[in-house]
Structure formats: structure tokens, C-alpha cells
PDB file of C-alpha atoms and ligand atoms in Angstrom:
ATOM      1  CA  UNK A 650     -15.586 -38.576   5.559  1.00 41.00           C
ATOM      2  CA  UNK A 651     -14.294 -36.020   7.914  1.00 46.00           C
ATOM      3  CA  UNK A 652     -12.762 -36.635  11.254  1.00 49.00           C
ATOM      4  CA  UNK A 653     -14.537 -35.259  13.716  1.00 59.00           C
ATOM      5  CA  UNK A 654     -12.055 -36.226  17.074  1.00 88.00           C
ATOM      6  CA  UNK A 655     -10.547 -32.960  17.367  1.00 96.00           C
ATOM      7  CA  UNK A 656      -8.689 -32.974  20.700  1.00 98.00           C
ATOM      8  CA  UNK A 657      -8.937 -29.739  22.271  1.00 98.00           C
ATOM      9  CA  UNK A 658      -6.287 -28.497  24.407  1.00 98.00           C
ATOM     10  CA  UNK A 659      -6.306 -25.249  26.676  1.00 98.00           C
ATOM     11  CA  UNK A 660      -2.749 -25.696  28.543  1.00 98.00           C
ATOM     12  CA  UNK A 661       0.853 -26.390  27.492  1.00 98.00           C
ATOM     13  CA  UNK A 662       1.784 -29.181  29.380  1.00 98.00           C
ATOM     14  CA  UNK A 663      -0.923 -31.778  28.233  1.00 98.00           C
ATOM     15  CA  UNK A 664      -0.273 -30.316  24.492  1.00 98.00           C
ATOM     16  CA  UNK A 665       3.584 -30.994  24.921  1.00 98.00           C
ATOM     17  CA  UNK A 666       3.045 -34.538  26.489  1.00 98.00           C
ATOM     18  CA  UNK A 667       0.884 -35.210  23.015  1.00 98.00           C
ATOM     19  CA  UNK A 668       3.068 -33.543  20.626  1.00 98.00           C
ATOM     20  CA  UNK A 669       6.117 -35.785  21.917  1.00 97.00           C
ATOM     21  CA  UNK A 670       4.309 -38.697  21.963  1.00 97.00           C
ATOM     22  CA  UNK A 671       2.938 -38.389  18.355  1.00 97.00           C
ATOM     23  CA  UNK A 672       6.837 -37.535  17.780  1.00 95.00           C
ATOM     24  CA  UNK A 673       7.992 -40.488  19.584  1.00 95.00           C
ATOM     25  CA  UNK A 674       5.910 -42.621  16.847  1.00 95.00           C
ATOM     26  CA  UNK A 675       7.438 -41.109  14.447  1.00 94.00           C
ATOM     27  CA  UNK A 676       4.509 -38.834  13.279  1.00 95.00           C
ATOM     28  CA  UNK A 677       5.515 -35.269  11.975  1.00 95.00           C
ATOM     29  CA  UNK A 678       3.817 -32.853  13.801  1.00 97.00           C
ATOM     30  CA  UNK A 679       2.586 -29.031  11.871  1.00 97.00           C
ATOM     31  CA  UNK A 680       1.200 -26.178  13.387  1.00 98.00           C
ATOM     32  CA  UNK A 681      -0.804 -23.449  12.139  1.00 98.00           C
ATOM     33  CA  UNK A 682      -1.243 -20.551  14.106  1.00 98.00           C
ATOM     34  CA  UNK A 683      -4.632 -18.690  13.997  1.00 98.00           C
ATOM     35  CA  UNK A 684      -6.198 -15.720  15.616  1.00 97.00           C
ATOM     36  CA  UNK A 685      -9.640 -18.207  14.921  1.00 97.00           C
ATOM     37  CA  UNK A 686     -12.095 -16.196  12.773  1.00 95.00           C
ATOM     38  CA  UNK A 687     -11.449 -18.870  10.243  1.00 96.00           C
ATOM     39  CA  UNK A 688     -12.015 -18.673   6.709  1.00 95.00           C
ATOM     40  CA  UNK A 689     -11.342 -21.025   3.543  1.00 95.00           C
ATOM     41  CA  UNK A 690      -7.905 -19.584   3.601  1.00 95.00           C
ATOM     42  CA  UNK A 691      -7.315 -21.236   6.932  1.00 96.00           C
ATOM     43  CA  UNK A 692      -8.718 -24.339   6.467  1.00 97.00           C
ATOM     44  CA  UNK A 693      -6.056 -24.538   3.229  1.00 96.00           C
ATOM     45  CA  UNK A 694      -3.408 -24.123   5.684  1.00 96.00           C
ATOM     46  CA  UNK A 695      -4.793 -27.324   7.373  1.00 96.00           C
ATOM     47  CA  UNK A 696      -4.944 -29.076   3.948  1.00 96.00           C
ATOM     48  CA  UNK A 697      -1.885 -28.346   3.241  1.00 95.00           C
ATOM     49  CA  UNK A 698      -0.641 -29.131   7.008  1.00 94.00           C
ATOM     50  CA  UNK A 699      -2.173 -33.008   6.327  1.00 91.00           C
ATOM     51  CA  UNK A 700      -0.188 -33.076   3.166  1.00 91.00           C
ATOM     52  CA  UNK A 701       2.904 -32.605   4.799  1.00 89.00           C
ATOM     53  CA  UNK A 702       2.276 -34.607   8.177  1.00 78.00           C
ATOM     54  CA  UNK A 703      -0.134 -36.817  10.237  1.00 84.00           C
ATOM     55  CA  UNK A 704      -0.380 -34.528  12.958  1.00 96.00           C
ATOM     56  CA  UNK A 705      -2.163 -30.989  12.630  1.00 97.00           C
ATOM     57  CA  UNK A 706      -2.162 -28.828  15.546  1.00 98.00           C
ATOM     58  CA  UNK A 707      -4.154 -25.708  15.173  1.00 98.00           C
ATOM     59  CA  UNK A 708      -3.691 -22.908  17.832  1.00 98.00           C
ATOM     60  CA  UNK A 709      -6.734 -20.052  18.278  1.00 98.00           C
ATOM     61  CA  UNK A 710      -5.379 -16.961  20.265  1.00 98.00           C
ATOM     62  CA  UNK A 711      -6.564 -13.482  19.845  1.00 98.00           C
ATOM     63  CA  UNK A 712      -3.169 -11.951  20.638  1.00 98.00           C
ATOM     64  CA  UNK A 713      -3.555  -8.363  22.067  1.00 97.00           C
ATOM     65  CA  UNK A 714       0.450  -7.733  21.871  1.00 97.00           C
ATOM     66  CA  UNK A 715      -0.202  -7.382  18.372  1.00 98.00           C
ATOM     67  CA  UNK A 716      -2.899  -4.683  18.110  1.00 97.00           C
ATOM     68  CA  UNK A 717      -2.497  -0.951  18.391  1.00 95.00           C
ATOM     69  CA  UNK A 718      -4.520   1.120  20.894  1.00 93.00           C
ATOM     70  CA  UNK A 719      -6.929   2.423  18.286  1.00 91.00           C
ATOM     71  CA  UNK A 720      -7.108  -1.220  16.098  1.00 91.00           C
ATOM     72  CA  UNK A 721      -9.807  -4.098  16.043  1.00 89.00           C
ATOM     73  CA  UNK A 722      -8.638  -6.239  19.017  1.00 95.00           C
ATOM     74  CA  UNK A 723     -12.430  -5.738  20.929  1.00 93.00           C
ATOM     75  CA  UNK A 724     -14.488  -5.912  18.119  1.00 91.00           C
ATOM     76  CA  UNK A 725     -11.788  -8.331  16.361  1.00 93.00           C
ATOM     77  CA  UNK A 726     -14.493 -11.916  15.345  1.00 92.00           C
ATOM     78  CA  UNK A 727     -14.809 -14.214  18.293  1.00 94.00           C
ATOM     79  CA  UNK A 728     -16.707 -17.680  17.400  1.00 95.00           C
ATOM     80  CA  UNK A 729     -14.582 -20.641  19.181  1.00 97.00           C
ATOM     81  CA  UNK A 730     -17.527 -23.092  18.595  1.00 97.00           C
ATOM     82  CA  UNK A 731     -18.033 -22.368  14.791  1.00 97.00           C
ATOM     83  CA  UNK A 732     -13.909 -22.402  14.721  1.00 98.00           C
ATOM     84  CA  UNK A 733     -13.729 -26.017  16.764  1.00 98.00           C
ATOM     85  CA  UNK A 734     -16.036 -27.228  13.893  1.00 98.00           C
ATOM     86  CA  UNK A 735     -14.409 -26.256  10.948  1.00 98.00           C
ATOM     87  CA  UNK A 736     -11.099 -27.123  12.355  1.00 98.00           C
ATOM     88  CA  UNK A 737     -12.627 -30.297  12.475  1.00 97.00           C
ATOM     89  CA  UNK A 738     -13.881 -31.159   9.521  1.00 97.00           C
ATOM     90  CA  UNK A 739     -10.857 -29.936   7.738  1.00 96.00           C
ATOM     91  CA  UNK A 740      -9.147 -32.787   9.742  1.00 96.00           C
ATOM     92  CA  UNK A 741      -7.148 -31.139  12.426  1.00 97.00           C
ATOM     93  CA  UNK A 742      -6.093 -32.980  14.853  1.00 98.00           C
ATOM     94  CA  UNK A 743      -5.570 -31.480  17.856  1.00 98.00           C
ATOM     95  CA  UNK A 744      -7.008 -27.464  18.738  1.00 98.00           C
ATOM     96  CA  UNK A 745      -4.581 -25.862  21.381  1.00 98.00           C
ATOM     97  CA  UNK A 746      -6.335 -22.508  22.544  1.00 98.00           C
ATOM     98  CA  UNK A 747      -4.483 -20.850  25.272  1.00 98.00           C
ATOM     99  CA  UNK A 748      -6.036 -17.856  27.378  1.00 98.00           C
ATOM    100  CA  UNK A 749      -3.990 -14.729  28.158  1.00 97.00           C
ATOM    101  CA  UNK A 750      -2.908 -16.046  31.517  1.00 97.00           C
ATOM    102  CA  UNK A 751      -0.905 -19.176  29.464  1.00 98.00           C
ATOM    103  CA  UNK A 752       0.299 -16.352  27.303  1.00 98.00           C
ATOM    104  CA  UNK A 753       1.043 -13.381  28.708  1.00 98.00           C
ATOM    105  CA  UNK A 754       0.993 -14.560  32.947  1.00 97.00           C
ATOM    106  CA  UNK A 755       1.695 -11.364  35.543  1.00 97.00           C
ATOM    107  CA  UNK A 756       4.567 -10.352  34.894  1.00 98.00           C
ATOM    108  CA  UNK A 757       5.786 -11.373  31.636  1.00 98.00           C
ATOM    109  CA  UNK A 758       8.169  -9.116  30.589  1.00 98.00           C
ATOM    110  CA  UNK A 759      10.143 -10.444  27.681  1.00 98.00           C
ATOM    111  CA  UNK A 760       9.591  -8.945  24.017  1.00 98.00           C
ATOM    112  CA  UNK A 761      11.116 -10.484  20.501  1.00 98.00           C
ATOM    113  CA  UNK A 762      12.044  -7.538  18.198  1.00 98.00           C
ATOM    114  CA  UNK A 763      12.905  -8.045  14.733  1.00 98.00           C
ATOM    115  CA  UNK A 764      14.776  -5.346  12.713  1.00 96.00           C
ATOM    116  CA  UNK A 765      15.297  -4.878   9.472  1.00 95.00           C
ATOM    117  CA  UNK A 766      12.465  -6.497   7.912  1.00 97.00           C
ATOM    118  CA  UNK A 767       9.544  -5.407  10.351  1.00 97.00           C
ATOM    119  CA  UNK A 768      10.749  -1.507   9.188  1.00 95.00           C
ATOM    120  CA  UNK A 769       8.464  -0.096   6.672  1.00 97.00           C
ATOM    121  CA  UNK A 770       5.452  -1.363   4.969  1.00 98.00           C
ATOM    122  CA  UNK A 771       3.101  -2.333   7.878  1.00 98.00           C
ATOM    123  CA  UNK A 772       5.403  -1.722  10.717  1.00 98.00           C
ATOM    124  CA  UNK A 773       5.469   1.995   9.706  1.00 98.00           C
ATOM    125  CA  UNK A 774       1.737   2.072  10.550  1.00 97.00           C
ATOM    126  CA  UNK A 775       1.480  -0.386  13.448  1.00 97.00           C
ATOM    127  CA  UNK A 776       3.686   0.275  15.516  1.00 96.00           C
ATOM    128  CA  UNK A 777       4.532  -2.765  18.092  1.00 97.00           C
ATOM    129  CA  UNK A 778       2.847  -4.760  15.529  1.00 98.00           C
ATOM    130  CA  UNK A 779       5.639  -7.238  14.502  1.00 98.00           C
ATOM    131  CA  UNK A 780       6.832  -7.181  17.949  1.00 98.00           C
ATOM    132  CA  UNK A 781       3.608  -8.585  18.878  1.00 98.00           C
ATOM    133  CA  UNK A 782       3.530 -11.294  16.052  1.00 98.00           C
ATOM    134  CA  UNK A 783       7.360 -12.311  17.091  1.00 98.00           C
ATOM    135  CA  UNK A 784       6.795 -12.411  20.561  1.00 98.00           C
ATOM    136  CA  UNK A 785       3.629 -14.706  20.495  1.00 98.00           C
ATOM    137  CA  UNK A 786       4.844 -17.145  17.764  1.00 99.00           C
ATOM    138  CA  UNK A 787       7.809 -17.636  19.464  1.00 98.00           C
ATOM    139  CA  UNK A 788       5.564 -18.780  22.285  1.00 98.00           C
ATOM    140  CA  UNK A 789       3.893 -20.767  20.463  1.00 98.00           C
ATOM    141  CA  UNK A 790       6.382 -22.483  18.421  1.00 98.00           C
ATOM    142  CA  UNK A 791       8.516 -23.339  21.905  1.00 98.00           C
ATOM    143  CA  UNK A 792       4.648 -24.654  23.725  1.00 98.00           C
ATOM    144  CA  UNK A 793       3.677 -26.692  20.828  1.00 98.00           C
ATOM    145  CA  UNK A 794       7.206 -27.888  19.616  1.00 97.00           C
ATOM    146  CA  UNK A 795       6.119 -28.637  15.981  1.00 97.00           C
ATOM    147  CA  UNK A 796       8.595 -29.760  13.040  1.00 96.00           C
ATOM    148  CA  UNK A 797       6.654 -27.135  10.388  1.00 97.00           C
ATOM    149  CA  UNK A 798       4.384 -23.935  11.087  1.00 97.00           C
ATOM    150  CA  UNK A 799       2.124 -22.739   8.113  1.00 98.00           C
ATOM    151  CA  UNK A 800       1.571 -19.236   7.718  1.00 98.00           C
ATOM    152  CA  UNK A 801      -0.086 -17.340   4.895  1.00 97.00           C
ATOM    153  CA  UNK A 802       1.883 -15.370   2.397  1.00 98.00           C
ATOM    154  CA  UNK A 803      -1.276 -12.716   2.551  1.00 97.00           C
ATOM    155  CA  UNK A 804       1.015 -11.412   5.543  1.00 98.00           C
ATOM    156  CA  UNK A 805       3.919 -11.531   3.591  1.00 98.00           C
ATOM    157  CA  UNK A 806       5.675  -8.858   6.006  1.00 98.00           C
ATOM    158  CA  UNK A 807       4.496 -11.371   8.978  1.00 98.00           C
ATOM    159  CA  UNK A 808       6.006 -14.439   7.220  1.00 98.00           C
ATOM    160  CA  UNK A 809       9.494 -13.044   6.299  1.00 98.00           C
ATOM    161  CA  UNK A 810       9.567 -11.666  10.419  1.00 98.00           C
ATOM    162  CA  UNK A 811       8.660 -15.233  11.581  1.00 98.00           C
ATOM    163  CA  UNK A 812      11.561 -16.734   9.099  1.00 98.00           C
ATOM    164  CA  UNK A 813      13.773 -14.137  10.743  1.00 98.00           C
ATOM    165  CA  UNK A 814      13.401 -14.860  14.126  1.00 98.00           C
ATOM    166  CA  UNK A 815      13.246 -18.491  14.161  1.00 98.00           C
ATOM    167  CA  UNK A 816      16.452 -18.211  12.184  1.00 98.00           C
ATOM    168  CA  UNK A 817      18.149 -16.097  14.389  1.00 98.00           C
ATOM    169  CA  UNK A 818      16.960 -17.495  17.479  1.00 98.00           C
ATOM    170  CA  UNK A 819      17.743 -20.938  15.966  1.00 98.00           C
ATOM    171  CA  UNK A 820      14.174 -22.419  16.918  1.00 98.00           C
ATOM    172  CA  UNK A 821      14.196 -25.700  16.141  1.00 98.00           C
ATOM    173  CA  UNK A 822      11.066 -25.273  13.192  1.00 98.00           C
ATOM    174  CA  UNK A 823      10.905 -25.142   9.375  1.00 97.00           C
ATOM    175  CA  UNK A 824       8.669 -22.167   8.480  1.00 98.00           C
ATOM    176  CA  UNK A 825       6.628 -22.556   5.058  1.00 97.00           C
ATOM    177  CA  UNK A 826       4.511 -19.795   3.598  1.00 97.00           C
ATOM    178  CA  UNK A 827       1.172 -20.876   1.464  1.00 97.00           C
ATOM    179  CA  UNK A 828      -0.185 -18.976  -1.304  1.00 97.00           C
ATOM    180  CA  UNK A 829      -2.915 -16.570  -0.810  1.00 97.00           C
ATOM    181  CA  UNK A 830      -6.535 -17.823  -1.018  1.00 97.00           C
ATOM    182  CA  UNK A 831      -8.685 -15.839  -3.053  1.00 98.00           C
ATOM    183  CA  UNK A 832     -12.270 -15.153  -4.140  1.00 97.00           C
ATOM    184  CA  UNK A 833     -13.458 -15.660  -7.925  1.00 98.00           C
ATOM    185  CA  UNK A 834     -12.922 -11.688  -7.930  1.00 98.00           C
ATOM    186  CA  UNK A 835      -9.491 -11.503  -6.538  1.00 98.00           C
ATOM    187  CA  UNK A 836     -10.275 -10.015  -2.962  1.00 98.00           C
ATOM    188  CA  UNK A 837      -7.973 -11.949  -0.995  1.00 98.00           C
ATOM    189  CA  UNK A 838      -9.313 -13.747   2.030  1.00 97.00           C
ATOM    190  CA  UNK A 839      -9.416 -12.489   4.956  1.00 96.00           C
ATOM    191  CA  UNK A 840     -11.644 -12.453   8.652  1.00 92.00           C
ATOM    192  CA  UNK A 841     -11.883  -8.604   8.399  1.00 92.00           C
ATOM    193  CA  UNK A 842     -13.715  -8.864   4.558  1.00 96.00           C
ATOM    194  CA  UNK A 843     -16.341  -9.583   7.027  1.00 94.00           C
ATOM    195  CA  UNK A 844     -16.622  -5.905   8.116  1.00 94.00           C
ATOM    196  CA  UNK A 845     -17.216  -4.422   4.597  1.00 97.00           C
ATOM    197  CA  UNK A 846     -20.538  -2.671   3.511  1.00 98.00           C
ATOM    198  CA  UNK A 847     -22.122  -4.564   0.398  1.00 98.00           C
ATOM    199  CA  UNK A 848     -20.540  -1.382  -1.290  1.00 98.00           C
ATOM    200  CA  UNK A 849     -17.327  -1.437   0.171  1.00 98.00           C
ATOM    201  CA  UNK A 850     -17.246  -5.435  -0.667  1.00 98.00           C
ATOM    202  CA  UNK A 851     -18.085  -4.611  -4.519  1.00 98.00           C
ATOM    203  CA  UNK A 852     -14.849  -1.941  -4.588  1.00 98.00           C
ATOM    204  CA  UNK A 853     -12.256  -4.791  -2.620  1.00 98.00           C
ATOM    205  CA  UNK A 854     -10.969  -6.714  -5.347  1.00 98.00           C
ATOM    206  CA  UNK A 855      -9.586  -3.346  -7.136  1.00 98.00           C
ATOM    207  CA  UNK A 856      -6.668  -3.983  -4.262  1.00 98.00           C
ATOM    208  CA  UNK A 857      -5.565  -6.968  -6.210  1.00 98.00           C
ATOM    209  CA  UNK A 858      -6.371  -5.926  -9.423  1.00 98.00           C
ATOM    210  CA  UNK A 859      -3.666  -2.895  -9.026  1.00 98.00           C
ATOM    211  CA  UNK A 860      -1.160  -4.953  -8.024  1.00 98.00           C
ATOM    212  CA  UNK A 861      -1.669  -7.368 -10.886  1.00 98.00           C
ATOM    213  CA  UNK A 862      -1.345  -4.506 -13.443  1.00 98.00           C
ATOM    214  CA  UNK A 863       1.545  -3.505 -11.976  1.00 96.00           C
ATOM    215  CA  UNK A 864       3.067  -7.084 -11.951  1.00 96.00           C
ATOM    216  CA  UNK A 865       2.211  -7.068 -15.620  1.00 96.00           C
ATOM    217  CA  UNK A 866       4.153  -3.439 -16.098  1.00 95.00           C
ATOM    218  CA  UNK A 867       6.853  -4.801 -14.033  1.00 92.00           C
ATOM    219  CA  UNK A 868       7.756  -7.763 -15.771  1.00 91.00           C
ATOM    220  CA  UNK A 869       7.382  -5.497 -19.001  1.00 92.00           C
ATOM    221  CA  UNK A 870      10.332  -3.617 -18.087  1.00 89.00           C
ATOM    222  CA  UNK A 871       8.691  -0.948 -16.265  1.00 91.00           C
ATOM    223  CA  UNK A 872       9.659   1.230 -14.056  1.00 90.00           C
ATOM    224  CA  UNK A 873       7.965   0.529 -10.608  1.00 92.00           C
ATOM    225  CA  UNK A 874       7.639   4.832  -9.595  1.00 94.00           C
ATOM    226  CA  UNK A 875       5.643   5.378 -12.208  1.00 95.00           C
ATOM    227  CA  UNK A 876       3.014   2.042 -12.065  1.00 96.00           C
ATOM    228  CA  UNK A 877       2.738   2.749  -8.296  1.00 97.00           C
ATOM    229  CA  UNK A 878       1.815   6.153  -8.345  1.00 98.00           C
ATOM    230  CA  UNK A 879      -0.604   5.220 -10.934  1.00 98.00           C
ATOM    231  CA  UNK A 880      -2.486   2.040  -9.209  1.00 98.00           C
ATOM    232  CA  UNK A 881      -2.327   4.660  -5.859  1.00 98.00           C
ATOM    233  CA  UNK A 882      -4.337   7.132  -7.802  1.00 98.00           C
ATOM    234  CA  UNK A 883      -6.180   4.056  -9.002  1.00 98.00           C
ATOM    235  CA  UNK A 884      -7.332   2.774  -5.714  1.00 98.00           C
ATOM    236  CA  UNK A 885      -7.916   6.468  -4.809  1.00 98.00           C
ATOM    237  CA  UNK A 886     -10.600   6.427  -7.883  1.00 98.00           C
ATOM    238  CA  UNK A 887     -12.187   3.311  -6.902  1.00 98.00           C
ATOM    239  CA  UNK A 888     -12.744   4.576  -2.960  1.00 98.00           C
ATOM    240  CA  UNK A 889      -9.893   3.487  -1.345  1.00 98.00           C
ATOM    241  CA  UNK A 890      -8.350   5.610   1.644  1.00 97.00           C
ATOM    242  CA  UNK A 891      -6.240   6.586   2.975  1.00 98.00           C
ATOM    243  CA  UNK A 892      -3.361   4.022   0.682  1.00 98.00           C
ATOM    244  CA  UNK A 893      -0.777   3.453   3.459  1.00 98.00           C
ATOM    245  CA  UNK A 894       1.391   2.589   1.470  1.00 98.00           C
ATOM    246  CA  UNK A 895       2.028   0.580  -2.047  1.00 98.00           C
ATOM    247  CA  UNK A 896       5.243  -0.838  -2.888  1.00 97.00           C
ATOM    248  CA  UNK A 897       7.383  -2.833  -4.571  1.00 96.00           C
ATOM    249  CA  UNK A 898      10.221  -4.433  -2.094  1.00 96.00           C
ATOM    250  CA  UNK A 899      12.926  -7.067  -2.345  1.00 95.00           C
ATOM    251  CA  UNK A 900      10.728 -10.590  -1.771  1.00 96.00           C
ATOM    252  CA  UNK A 901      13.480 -11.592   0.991  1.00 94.00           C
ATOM    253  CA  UNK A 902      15.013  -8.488   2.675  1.00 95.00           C
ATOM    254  CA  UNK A 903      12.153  -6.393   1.718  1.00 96.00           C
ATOM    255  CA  UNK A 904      14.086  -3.260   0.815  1.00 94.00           C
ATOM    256  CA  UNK A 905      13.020  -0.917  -2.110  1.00 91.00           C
ATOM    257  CA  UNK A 906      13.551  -1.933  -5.768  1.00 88.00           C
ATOM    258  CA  UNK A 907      12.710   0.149  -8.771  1.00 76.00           C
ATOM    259  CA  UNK A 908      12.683  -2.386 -11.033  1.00 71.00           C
ATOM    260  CA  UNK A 909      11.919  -5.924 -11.190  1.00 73.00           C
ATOM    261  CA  UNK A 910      15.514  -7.312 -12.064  1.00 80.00           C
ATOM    262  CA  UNK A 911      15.741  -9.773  -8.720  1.00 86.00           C
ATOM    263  CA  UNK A 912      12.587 -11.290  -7.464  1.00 92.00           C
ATOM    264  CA  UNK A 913      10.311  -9.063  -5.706  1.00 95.00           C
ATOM    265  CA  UNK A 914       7.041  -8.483  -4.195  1.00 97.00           C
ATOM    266  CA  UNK A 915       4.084  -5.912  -4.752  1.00 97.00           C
ATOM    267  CA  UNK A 916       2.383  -4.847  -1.214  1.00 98.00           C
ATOM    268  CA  UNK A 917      -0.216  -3.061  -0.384  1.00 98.00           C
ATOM    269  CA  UNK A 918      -2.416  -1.308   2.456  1.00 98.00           C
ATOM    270  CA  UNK A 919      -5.281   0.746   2.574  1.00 98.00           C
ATOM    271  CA  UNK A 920      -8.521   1.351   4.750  1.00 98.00           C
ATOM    272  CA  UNK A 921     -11.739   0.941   2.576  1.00 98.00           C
ATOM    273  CA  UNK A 922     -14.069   2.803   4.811  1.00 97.00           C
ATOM    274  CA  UNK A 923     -13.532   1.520   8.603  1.00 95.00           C
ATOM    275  CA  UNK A 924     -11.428  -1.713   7.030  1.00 96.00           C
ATOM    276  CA  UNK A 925      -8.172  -2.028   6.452  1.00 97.00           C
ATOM    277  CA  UNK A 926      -6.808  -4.668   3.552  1.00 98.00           C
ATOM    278  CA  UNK A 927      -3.798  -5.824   3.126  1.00 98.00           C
ATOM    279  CA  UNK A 928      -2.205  -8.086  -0.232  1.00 98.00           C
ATOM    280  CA  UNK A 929       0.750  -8.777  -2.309  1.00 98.00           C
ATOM    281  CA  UNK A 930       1.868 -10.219  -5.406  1.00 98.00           C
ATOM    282  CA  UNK A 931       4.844 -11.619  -6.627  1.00 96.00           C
ATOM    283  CA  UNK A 932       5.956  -9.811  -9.799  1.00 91.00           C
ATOM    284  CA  UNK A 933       7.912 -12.077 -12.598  1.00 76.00           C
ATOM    285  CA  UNK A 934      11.393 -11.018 -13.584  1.00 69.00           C
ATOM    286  CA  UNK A 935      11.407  -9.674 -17.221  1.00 68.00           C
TER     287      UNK A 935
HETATM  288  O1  PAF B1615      -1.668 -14.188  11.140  1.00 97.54           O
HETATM  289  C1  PAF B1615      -2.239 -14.292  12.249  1.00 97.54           C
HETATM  290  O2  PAF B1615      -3.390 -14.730  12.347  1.00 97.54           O
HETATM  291  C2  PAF B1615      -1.504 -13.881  13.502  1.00 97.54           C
HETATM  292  O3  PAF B1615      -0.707 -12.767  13.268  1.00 97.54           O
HETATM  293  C3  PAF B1615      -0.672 -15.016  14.144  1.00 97.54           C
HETATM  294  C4  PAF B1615       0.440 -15.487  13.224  1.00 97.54           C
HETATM  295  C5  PAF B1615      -1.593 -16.178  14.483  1.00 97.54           C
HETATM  296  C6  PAF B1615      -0.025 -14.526  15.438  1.00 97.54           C
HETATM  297  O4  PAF B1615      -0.966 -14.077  16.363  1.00 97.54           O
END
């Protein structure tokens, strides 16, 4: 049976005054952060939230720090309602959807930048991006006061920024990453597969297929130049463009490897028509 008595909070102070009291009784309390849009991938995060504690707090913000001028933020999928449901009957407990003015109120001047690990990769191509990200989970990690946050290792960049800055800033939060969700074909999910043609949809999964060849070269003892430059020309074949970028990177610090001898992580972005996709693989040590 699924529990329907999702409480749904729209201000910090009310969301706090639960939060502690669900502490106070000795509950564990997990967040995961969502920009809504939710998908099966989301509602694993939830899953796995209930695994780990009786409270799940789910937050829905559409956060426009973290868009570029000429990215998705208008057209980005807005359907609270259809969210509110599925949170839900995953068994969330509690919905916490802030507006801007909770967010961002007149004036609000203060930015978290991350170095080092928000270089290259995605930040390269967005920038302000993982400013953005830092900025508002910090926010909400300090308004909702959880003991875990979930986030999805589909944005591995995003996770490994979030690690840094609660670890620097010494929040008070233990960070987890879950795996990737994918379809039967590989396509990893995500609320922009929605914006792909039938066409388009049919070509997606060749994203993770590349990077699971070259997990299989890697842990063969190849070397990673050579495998990337042929999954780029690859995804080039099967209509991808343009590739941002495809790389293999240190899986903690992120920094260039050429071959697999430390673990390490395959990522990958490129626009398939209008849409850009992002994934990643970790690649086994030979
Ligand atoms: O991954 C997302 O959906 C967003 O980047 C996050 C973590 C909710 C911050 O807005």
C-alpha cells in the first residue's frame, strides 16, 4: 500500500520545526533534492532514502542560478501536481518546495564556488553552472537540516562538487551518490529524454553504449586516447553533435588519466539535436 500523507511544505521555518522534531524522536531524516520533472530515477532516490531512514524529505526547485542564458530553464518540465503524486506513492514523507523569494530574496548576494573539480568536463561548457548547483544545495542542506542527501551519480561532476563543498564548508550532512537508472537500452534516465524526436530517442542509448566499449578497452589495458577518439567518431556516426567533450578522469579529483591504473570514470556530453545528454561509467581496473 502506498502512503499517500505527503506533507507539503512551501517555507523553511515550518520544514525546520518538523525536521527537528522527527530528529528529536530519534528518526533519521534524508533529503533528496529535485528540480521535480520526476522520473523512475528519482523515485529510486526515494527508495533508497526509506532504506536508509524513516523520514524522506523531497525538495522541488527549478533553480535558475544554475542555467546559462541560452539553456532550458523556461521551457525546463514544470508539473508540481503529477510530481506531489509520485512523490507520494513512492512514500515520501514530507515535499518542501520553496519559490524564488525563499531562495534567492532581494538582495541575496552570496555565491559558493568550488574549484578544482567544477573545472572541465561540464563546467567548461556551462559556465556558472556548478556555482549554481553549490550555491542552492547549500541552501538547501542548511533549510532542511537532513543527516543524508541522495544525489544521482548520472551527475557525477554535480555529486563530487556537492561532496566538496559540504566537506569544506564542514556542513553537518553525509552525501551518498546512487547508481544511475537506466532504460532496457541503456539511455540513462533523465527529464530532458523527454525532449527527443522518436528518431533522436532510437540514436540515445549509443551514449552509453560508447562508454561501455571503452570501459571494456580500458580494463583491457588500453590506452584511453585512442578508445575516446574512436567512441567520439562513434557518436559522430550515430548523429550525435556537437560531443562536448568525452573523457576519462580520476573518479575523485576528476583530473585526466590515460589509463585505467587507479579507479576512474568515463563522461560524456553531447547535444542530440536540440538535447543535450549527459552519462558516465565507471571503468574496472585491469
Ligand atoms: O540534479 C538536480 O536536479 C539539481 O542540480 C539539484 C541537485 C536539485 C540542484 O538544483
Amino acid at each position: 500500500m502506498s502512503d499517500t500523507s505527503l506533507i507539503r511544505f512551501e517555507a523553511v521555518a515550518p520544514l525546520r520545526a518538523q525536521v527537528a522534531a522527527w530528529r528529536a524522536a530519534g528518526e533519521r531524516v534524508v533529503l533528496v533534492p529535485t528540480m521535480g520533472a520526476l522520473h523512475a530515477g528519482h523515485l529510486a532516490l526515494v527508495a533508497r532514502a526509506r532504506e536508509l531512514g524513516r523520514r524522506t524529505v523531497a525538495s522541488i526547485f527549478v533553480n535558475p542560478t544554475q542555467f546559462g542564458p541560452t539553456e532550458d530553464f523556461s521551457r525546463y518540465p514544470r508539473d508540481t501536481e503529477t510530481d506531489l503524486a509520485l512523490l507520494a506513492e513512492a512514500g515520501a514523507d514530507a515535499a518542501y518546495l520553496p519559490d524564488v523569494a525563499t531562495m534567492y530574496p532581494p538582495g541575496f548576494s552570496t555565491r559558493v564556488e568550488v574549484d578544482e573539480v567544477s573545472q572541465g568536463l561540464c563546467g567548461a561548457f556551462r559556465p556558472g553552472h556548478f556555482s549554481g548547483v553549490a550555491t542552492v544545495v547549500t541552501k538547501l542542506l542548511n533549510q532542511v537540516q537532513p543527516d543524508i542527501a541522495l544525489f544521482g551519480e548520472k551527475d557525477y561532476q554535480q555529486l563530487l562538487v556537492i561532496r566538496r563543498a559540504v566537506r569544506d564548508l564542514d556542513l553537518p550532512v553525509e552525501i551518498q551518490g546512487v547508481p544511475t537508472l537506466r532504460e532496457a537500452d541503456g539511455l540513462a534516465l533523465s527529464s530532458r529524454n523527454r525532449y527527443l524526436s522518436p528518431e533522436e530517442r532510437r540514436a540515445a542509448p549509443r551514449l552509453h553504449a560508447v562508454l561501455a566499449s571503452i570501459a571494456r578497452g580500458l580494463a583491457a589495458g588500453a590506452e584511453a586516447g585512442l578508445l575516446l577518439a574512436e567512441g567520439r567518431a562513434e557518436l559522430e556516426a550515430a548523429g550525435f553533435g556537437p560531443v562536448q567533450y568525452l573523457e576519462v578522469r580520476d573518479a575523485e579529483t576528476l583530473a585526466p588519466v590515460e589509463r585505467a591504473d587507479r579507479p576512474v570514470r568515463i563522461l560524456a556530453a553531447a547535444y542530440l539535436g536540440r538535447t543535450r545528454l549527459i552519462d558516465n561509467l565507471a571503468a574496472v581496473t585491469p
